[in-house]
PDB file of C-alpha atoms in Angstrom:
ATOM      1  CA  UNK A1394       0.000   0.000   0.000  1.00  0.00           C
ATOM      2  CA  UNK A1395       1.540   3.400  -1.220  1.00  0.00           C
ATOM      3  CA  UNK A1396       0.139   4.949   1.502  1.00  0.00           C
ATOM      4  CA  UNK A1397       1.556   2.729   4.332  1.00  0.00           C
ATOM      5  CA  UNK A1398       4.994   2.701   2.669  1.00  0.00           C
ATOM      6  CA  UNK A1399       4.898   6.915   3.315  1.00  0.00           C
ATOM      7  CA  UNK A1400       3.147   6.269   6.704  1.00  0.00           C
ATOM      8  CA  UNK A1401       5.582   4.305   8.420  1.00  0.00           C
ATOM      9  CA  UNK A1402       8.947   6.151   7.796  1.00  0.00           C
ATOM     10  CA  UNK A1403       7.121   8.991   9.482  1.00  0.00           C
ATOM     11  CA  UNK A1404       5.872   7.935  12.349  1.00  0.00           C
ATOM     12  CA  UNK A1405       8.981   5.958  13.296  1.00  0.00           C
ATOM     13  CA  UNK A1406      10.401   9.392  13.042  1.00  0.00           C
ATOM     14  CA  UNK A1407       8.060  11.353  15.246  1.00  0.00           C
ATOM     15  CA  UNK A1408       6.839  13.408  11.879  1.00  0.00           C
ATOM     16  CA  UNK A1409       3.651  12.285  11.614  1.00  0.00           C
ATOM     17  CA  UNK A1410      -0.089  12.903  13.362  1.00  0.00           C
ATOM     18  CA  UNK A1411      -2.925  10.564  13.430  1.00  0.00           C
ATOM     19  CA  UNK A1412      -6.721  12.102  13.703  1.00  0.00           C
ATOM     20  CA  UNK A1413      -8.936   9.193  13.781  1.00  0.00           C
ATOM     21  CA  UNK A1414     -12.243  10.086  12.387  1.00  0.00           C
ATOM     22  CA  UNK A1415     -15.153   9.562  14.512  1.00  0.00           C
ATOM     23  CA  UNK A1416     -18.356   9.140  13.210  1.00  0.00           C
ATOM     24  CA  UNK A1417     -20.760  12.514  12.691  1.00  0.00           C
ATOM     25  CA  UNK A1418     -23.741  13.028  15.116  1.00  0.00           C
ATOM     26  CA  UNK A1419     -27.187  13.454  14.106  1.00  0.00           C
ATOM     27  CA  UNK A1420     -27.389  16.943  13.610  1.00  0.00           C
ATOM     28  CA  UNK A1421     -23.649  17.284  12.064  1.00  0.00           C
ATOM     29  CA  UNK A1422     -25.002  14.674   9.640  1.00  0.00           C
ATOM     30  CA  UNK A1423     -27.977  16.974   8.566  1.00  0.00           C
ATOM     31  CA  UNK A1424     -25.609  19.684   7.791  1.00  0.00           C
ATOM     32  CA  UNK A1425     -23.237  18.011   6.178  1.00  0.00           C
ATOM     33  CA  UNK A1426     -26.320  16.820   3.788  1.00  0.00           C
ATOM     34  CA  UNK A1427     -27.728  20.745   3.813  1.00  0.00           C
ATOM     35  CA  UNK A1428     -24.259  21.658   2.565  1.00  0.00           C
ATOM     36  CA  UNK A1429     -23.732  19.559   0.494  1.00  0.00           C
ATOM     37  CA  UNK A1430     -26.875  19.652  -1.606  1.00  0.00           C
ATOM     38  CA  UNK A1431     -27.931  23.042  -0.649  1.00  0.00           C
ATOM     39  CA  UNK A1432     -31.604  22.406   0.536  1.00  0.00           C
ATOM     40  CA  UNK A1433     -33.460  21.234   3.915  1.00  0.00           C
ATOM     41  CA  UNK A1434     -34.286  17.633   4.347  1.00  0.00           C
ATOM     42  CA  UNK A1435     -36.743  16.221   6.546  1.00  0.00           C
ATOM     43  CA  UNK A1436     -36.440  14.849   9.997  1.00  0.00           C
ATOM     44  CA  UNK A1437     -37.857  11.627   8.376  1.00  0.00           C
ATOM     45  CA  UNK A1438     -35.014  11.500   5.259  1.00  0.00           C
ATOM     46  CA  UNK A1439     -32.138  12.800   7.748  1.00  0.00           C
ATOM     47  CA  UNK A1440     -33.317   9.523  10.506  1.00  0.00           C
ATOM     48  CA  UNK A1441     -32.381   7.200   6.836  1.00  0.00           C
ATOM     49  CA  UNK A1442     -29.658   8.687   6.166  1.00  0.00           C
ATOM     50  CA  UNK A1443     -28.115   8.359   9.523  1.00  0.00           C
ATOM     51  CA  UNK A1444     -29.107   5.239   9.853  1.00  0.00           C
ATOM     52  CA  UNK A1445     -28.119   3.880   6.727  1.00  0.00           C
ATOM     53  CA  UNK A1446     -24.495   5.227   6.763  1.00  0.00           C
ATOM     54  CA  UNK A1447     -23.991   5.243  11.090  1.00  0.00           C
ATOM     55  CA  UNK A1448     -22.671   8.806  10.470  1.00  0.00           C
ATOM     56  CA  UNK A1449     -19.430   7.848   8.407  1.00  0.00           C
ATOM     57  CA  UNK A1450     -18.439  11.919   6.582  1.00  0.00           C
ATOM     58  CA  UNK A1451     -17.322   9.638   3.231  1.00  0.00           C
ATOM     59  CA  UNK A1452     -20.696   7.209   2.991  1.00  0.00           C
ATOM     60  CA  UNK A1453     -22.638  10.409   3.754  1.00  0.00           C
ATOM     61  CA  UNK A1454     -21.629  12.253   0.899  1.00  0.00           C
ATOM     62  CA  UNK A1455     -21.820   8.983  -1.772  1.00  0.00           C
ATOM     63  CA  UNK A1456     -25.645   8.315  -0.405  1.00  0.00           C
ATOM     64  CA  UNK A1457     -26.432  11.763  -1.076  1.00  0.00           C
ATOM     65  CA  UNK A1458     -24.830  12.021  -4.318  1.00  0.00           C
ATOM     66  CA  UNK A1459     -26.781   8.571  -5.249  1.00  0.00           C
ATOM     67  CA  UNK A1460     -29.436  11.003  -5.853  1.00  0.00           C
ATOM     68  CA  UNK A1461     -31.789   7.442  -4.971  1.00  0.00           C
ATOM     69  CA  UNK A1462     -30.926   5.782  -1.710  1.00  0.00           C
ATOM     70  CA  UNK A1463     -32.535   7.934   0.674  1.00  0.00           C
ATOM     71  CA  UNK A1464     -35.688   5.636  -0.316  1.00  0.00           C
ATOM     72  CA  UNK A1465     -33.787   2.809   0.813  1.00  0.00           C
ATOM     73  CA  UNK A1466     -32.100   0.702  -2.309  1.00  0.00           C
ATOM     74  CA  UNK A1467     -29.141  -0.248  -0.395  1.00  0.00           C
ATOM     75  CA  UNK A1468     -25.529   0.606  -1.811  1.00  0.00           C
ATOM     76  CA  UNK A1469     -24.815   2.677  -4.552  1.00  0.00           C
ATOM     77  CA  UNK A1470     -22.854   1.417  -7.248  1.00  0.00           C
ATOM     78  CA  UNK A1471     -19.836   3.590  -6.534  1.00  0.00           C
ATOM     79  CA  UNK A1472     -19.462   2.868  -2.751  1.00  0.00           C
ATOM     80  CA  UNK A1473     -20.006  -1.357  -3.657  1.00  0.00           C
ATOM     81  CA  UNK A1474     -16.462  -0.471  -6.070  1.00  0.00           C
ATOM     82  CA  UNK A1475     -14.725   1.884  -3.316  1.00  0.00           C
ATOM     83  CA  UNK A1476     -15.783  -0.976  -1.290  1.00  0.00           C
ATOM     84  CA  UNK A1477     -14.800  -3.059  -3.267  1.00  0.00           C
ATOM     85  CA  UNK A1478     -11.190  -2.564  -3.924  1.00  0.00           C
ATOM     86  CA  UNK A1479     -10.638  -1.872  -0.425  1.00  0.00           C
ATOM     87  CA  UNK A1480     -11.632  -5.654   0.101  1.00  0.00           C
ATOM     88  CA  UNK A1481      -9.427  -6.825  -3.229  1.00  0.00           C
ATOM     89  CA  UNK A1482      -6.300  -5.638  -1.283  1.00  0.00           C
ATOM     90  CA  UNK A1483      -6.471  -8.110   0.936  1.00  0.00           C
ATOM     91  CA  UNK A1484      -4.680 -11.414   1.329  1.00  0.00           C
ATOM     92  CA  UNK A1485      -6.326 -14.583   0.450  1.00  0.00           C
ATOM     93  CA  UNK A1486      -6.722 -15.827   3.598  1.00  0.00           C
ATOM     94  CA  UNK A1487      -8.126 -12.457   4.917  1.00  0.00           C
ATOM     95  CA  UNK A1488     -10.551 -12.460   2.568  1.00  0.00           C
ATOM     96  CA  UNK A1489     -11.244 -16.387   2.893  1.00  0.00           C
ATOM     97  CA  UNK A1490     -11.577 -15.748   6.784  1.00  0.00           C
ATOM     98  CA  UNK A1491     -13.492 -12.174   6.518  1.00  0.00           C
ATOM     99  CA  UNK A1492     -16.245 -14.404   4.156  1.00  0.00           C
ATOM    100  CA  UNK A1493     -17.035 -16.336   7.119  1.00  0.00           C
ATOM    101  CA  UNK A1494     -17.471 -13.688   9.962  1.00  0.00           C
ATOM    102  CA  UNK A1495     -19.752 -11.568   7.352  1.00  0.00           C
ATOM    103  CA  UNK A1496     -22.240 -15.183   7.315  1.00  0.00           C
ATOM    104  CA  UNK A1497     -22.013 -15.019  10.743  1.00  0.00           C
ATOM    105  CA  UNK A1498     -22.961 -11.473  11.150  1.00  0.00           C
ATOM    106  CA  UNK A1499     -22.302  -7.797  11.986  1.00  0.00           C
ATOM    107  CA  UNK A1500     -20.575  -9.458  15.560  1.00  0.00           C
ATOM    108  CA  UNK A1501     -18.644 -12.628  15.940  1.00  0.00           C
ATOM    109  CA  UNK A1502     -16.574 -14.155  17.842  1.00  0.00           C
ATOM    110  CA  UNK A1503     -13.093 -15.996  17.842  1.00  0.00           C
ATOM    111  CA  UNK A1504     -14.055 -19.408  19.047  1.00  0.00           C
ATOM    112  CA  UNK A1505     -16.787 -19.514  16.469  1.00  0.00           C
ATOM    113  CA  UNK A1506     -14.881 -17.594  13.165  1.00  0.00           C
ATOM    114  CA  UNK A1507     -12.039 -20.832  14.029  1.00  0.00           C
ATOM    115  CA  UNK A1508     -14.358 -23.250  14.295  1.00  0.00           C
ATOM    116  CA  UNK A1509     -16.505 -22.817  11.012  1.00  0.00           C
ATOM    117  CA  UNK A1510     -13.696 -21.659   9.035  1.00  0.00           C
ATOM    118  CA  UNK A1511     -11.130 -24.746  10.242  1.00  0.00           C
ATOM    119  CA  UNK A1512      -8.353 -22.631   9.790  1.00  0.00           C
ATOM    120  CA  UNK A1513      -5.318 -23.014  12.013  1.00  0.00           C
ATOM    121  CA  UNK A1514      -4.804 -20.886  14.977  1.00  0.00           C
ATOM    122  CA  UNK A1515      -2.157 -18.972  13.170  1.00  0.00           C
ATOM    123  CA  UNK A1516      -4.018 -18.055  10.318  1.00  0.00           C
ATOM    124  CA  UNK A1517      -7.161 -16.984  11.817  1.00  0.00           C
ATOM    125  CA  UNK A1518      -5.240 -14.525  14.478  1.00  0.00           C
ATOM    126  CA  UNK A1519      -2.806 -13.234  11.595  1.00  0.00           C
ATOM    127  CA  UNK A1520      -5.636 -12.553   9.077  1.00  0.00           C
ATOM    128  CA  UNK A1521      -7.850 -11.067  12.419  1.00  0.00           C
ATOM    129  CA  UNK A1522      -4.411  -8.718  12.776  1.00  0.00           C
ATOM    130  CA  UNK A1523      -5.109  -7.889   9.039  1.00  0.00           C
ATOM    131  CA  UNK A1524      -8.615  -7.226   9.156  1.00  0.00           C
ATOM    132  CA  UNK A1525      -7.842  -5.100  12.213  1.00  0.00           C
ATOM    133  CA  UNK A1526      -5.063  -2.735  10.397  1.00  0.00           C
ATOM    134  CA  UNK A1527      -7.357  -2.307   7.727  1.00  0.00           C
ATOM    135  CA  UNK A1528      -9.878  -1.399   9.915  1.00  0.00           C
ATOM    136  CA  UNK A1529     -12.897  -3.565   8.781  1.00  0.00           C
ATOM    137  CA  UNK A1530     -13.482  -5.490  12.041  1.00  0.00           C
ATOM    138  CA  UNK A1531     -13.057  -3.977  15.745  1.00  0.00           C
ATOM    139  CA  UNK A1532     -12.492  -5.814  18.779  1.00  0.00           C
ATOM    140  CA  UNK A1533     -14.789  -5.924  21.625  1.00  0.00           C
ATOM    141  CA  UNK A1534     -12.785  -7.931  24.350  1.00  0.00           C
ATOM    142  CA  UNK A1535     -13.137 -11.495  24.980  1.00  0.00           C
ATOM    143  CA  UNK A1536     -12.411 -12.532  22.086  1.00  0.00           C
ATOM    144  CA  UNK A1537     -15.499 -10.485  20.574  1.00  0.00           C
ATOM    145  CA  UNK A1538     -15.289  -8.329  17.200  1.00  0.00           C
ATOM    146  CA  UNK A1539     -17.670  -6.890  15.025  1.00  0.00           C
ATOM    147  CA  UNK A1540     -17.620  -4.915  11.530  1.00  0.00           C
ATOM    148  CA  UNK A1541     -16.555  -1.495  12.148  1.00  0.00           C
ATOM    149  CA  UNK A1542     -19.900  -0.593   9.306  1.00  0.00           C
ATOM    150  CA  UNK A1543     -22.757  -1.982   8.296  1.00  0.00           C
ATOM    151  CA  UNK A1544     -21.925  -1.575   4.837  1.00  0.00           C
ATOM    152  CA  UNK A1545     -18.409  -3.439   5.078  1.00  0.00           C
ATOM    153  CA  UNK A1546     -20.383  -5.982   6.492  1.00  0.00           C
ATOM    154  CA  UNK A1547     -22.450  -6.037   3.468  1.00  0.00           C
ATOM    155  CA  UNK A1548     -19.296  -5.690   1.247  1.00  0.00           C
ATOM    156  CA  UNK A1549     -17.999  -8.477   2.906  1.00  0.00           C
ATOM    157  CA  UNK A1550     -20.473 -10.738   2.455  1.00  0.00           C
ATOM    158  CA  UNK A1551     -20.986 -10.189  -1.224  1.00  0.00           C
ATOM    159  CA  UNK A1552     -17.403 -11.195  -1.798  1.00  0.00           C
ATOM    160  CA  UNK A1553     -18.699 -14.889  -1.459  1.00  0.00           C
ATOM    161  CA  UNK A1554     -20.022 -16.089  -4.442  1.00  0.00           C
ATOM    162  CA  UNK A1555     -23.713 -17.755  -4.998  1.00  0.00           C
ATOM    163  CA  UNK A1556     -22.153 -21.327  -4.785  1.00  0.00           C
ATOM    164  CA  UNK A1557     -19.934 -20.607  -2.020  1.00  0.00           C
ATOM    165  CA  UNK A1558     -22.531 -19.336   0.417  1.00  0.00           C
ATOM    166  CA  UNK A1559     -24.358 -22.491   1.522  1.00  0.00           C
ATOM    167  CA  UNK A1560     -21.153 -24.115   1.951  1.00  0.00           C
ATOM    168  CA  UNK A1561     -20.025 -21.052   4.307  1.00  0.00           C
ATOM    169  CA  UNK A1562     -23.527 -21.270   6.176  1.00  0.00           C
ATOM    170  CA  UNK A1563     -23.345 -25.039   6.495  1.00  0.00           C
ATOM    171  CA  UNK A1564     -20.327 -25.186   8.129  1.00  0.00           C
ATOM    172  CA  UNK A1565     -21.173 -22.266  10.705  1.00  0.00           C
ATOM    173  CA  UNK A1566     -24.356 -24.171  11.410  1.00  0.00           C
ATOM    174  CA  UNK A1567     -22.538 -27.771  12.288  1.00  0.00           C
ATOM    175  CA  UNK A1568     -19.470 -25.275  14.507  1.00  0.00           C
ATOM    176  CA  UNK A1569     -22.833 -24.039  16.309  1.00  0.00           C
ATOM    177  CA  UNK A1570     -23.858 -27.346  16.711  1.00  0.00           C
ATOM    178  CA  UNK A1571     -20.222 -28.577  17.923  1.00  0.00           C
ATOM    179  CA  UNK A1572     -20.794 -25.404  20.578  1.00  0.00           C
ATOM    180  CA  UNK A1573     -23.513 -26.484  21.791  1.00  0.00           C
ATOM    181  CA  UNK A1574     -22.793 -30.359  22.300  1.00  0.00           C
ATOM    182  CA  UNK A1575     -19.433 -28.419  24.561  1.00  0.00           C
ATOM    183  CA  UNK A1576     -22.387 -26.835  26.552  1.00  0.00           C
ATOM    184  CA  UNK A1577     -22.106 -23.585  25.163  1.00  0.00           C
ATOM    185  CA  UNK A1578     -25.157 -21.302  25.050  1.00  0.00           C
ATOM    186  CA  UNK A1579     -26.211 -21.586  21.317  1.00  0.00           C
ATOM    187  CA  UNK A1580     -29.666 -20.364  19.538  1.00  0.00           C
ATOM    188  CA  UNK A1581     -31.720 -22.868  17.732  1.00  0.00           C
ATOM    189  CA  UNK A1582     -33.084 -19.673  15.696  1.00  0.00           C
ATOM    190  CA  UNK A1583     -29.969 -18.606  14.755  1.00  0.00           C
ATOM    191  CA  UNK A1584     -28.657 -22.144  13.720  1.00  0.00           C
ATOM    192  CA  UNK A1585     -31.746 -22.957  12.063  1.00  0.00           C
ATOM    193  CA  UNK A1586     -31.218 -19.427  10.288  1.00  0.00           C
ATOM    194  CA  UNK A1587     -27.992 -20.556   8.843  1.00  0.00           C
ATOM    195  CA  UNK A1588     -29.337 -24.163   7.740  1.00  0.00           C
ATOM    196  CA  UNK A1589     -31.995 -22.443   5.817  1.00  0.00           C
ATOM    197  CA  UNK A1590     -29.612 -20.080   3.784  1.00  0.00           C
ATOM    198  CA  UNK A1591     -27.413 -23.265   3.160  1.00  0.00           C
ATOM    199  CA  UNK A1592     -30.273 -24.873   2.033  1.00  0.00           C
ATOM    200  CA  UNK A1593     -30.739 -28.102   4.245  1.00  0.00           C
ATOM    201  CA  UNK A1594     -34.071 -27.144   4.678  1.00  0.00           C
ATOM    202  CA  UNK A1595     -34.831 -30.282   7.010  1.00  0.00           C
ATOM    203  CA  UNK A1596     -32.586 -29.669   9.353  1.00  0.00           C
ATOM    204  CA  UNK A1597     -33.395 -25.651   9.474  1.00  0.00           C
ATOM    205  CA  UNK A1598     -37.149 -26.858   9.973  1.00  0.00           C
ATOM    206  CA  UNK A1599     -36.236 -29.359  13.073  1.00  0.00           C
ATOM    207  CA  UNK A1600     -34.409 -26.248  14.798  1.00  0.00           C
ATOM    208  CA  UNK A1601     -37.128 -23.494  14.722  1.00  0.00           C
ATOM    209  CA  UNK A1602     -39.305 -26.115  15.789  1.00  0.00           C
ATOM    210  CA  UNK A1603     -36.783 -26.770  18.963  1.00  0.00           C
ATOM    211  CA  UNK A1604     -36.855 -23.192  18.783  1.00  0.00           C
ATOM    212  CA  UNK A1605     -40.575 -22.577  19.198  1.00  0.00           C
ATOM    213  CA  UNK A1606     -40.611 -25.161  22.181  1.00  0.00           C
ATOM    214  CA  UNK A1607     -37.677 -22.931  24.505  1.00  0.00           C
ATOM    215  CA  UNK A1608     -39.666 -19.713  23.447  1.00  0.00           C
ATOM    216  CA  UNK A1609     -42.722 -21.418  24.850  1.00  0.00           C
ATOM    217  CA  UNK A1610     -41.243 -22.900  27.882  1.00  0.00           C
ATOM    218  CA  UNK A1611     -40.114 -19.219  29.026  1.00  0.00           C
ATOM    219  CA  UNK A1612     -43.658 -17.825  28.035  1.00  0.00           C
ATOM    220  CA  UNK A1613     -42.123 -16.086  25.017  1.00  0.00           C
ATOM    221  CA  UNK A1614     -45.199 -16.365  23.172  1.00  0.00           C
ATOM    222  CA  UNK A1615     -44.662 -13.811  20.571  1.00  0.00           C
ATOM    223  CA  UNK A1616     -40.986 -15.378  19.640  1.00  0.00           C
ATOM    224  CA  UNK A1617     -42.905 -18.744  19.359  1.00  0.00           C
ATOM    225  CA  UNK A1618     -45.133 -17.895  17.059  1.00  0.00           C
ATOM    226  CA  UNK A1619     -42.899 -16.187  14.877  1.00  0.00           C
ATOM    227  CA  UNK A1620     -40.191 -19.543  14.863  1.00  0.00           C
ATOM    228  CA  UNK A1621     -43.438 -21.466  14.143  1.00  0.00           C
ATOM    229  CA  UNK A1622     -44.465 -19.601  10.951  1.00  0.00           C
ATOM    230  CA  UNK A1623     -40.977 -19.419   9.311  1.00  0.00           C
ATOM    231  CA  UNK A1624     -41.157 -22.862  10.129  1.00  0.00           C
ATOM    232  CA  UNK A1625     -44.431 -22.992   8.220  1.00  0.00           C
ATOM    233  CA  UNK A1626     -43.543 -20.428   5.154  1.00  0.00           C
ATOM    234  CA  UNK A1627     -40.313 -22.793   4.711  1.00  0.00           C
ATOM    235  CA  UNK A1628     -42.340 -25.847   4.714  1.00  0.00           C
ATOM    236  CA  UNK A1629     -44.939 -24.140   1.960  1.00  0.00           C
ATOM    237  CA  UNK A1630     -42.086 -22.660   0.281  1.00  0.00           C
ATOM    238  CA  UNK A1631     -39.296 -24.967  -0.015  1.00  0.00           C
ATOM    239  CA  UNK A1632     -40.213 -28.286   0.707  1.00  0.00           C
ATOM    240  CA  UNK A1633     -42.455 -28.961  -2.785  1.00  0.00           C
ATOM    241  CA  UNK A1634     -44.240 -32.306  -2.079  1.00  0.00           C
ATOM    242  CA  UNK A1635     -43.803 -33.154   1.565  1.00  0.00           C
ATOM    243  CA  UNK A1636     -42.614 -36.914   2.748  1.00  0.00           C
ATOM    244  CA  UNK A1637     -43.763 -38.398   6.301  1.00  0.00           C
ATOM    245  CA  UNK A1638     -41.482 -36.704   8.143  1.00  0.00           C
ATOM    246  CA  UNK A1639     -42.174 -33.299   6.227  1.00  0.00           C
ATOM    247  CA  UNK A1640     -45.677 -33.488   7.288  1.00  0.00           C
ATOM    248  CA  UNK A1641     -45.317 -34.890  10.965  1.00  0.00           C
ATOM    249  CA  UNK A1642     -42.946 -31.224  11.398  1.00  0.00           C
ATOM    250  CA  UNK A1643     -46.184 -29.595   9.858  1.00  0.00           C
ATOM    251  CA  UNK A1644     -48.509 -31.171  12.209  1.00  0.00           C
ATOM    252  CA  UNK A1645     -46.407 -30.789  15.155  1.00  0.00           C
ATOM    253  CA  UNK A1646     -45.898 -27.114  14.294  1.00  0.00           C
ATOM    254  CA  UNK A1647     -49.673 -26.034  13.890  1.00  0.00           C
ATOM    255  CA  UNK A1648     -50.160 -28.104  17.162  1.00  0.00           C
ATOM    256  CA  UNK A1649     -47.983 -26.062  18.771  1.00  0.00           C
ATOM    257  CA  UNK A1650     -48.868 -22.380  17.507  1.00  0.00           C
ATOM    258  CA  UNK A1651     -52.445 -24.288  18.144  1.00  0.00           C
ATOM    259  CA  UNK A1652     -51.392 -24.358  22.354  1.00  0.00           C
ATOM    260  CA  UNK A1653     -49.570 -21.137  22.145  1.00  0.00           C
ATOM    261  CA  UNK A1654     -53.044 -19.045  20.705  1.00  0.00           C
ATOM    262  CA  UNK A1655     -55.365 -20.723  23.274  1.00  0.00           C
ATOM    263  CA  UNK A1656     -52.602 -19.825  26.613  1.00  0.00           C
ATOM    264  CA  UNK A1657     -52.577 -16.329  25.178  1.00  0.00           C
ATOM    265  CA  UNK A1658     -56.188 -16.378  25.723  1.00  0.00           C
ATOM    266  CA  UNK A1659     -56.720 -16.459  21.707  1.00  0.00           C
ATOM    267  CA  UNK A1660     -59.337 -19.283  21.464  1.00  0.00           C
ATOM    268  CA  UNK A1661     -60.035 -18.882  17.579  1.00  0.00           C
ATOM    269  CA  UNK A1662     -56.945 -18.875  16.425  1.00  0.00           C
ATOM    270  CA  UNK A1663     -56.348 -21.975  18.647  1.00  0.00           C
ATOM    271  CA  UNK A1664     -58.815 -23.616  16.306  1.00  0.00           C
TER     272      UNK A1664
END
C-alpha cells in the first residue's frame, strides 16, 4: 500500500499525526447533507440517512450524491467499487476468513470464526491482525469483534459467491452445533437461520421447531409464534411435495402455535 509505505517512515520518526475520524452526530449529519446539496431535508429522510451510513463523513456524501438511496435501495454502485477494492487488497486468507465472519454477522466471535472456518490458529489470528489494520473489524474484548460498518459488512459478504454461500452457512451451522454439544449457550433460531440459507431445509425446519418449544417454555409467546411460521412459510415454500417426516414437522408445528393461541387467551386462532 503506497500509503503505508509513506506512513511508516514517518511515524517511526516522530513526523507524523494521526486524527482518527469519529463518526458525525445526528445533527452534524444533517448539515453536512444541507451543505452539500444546498436544501433542507426532513427529519424523516435525515433519521435514513443516519441510519443507513452510522454517520461515516465519506458514505454520507456517496448516499447523497446517489441522488436514490434515501428511499432505501441499499448501496450505490460507486461505494459497492470503493468498497470493493478496499476488500481486493487483501490477502487470500483475509478475505477467505473475513467471508465467514460476514455469514455469521455484523458481531462474531473468535471461538466460532475458528471453528466454522477450520483454519489453524495462526491463520485466523494473523488474518484477524489484518482485518484489524485495515480497519474492517473492531475488537470488543473477549475474544469479541464486530464490523466497524454496516456496509463493510455487506461488502464483505458479497465477496462470497452464490455457490460458495451455503457451503459457508453449512459449516457455521454444524461449529454451532459442535458449541452447543461443549455446553455452550447456542440459539436454535440462529442455527436454524444458517441451515436455511445453506439450504438443508430439514434440518433448518427441526431447529425453529426446537426453537418454538424454549420460546414457549419461558412464556415467550410472541418469539414462538414467529419460529413457528418461518417454520411454516419454509415448509410451503421450499419443501415442494412433503414426505412423512415433512408433514409430521407440519402437524407438530400447527399443534404447537395451536397451544400457544389458546394460553394467550386467543381461542379462535387456537382452532
Amino acid at each position: 500500500n503506497p500509503l503505508n509505505q509513506l506512513r511508516l517512515p514517518l511515524q517511526s520518526k516522530s513526523k507524523s499525526i494521526e486524527v482518527e475520524l469519529v463518526p458525525l452526530e445526528k445533527p452534524d449529519v444533517a448539515s453536512l447533507a444541507r451543505d452539500l446539496m444546498g436544501g433542507e431535508f426532513d427529519s424523516a429522510k435525515i433519521e435514513s440517512l443516519y441510519a443507513e451510513t452510522e454517520g461515516n463523513p465519506f458514505f454520507v456524501v456517496e448516499t447523497l450524491r446517489s441522488g436514490d438511496v434515501l428511499e432505501g435501495t441499499g448501496m450505490t454502485p460507486s461505494l459497492r467499487s470503493v468498497l470493493a477494492q478496499r476488500l481486493n487488497q487483501l490477502s487470500a486468507s483475509a478475505r477467505d476468513l473475513m467471508g465467514f465472519a460476514a455469514a455469521i454477522g455484523r458481531e462474531f466471535n473468535y471461538r466460532l470464526l475458528a471453528s466454522a472456518s477450520a483454519l489453524d490458529e495462526t491463520t485466523v489470528v494473523q488474518s484477524l491482525d489484518e482485518l484489524w489494520s485495515r480497519r474492517i473489524i473492531q475488537t470488543q474484548g473477549g475474544g469479541a469483534y464486530n464490523f466497524t460498518h454496516g456496509k463493510l459488512l455487506d461488502a464483505a459478504y458479497e465477496t462470497l459467491s452464490a455457490a460458495r454461500r451455503p457451503l459457508v452457512h453449512r459449516k457455521i451451522a454444524q461449529a454451532l452445533l459442535d458449541e452447543k454439544e461443549k455446553g455452550f449457550d447456542v440459539e436454535n433460531v440462529i442455527v436454524a437461520q444458517h441451515f436455511e440459507k445453506a439450504g438443508q431445509f430439514q434440518e433448518a425446519l427441526d431447529h425453529y421447531l426446537n426453537a418454538a418449544r424454549e420460546a414457549q417454555r419461558v412464556f415467550a409467546n410472541r418469539d414462538a409464534i414467529s419460529h413457528l411460521e418461518k417454520a411454516l412459510n419454509l415448509l410451503s415454500e421450499k419443501a415442494g411435495v412433503k414426505n412423512e417426516t415433512q408433514r409430521r414437522v407440519e402437524s407438530k408445528s400447527f399443534e404447537l402455535l395451536g397451544d400457544i393461541y389458546e394460553m394467550a387467551g386467543d381461542g379462535k386462532r387456537a382452532q
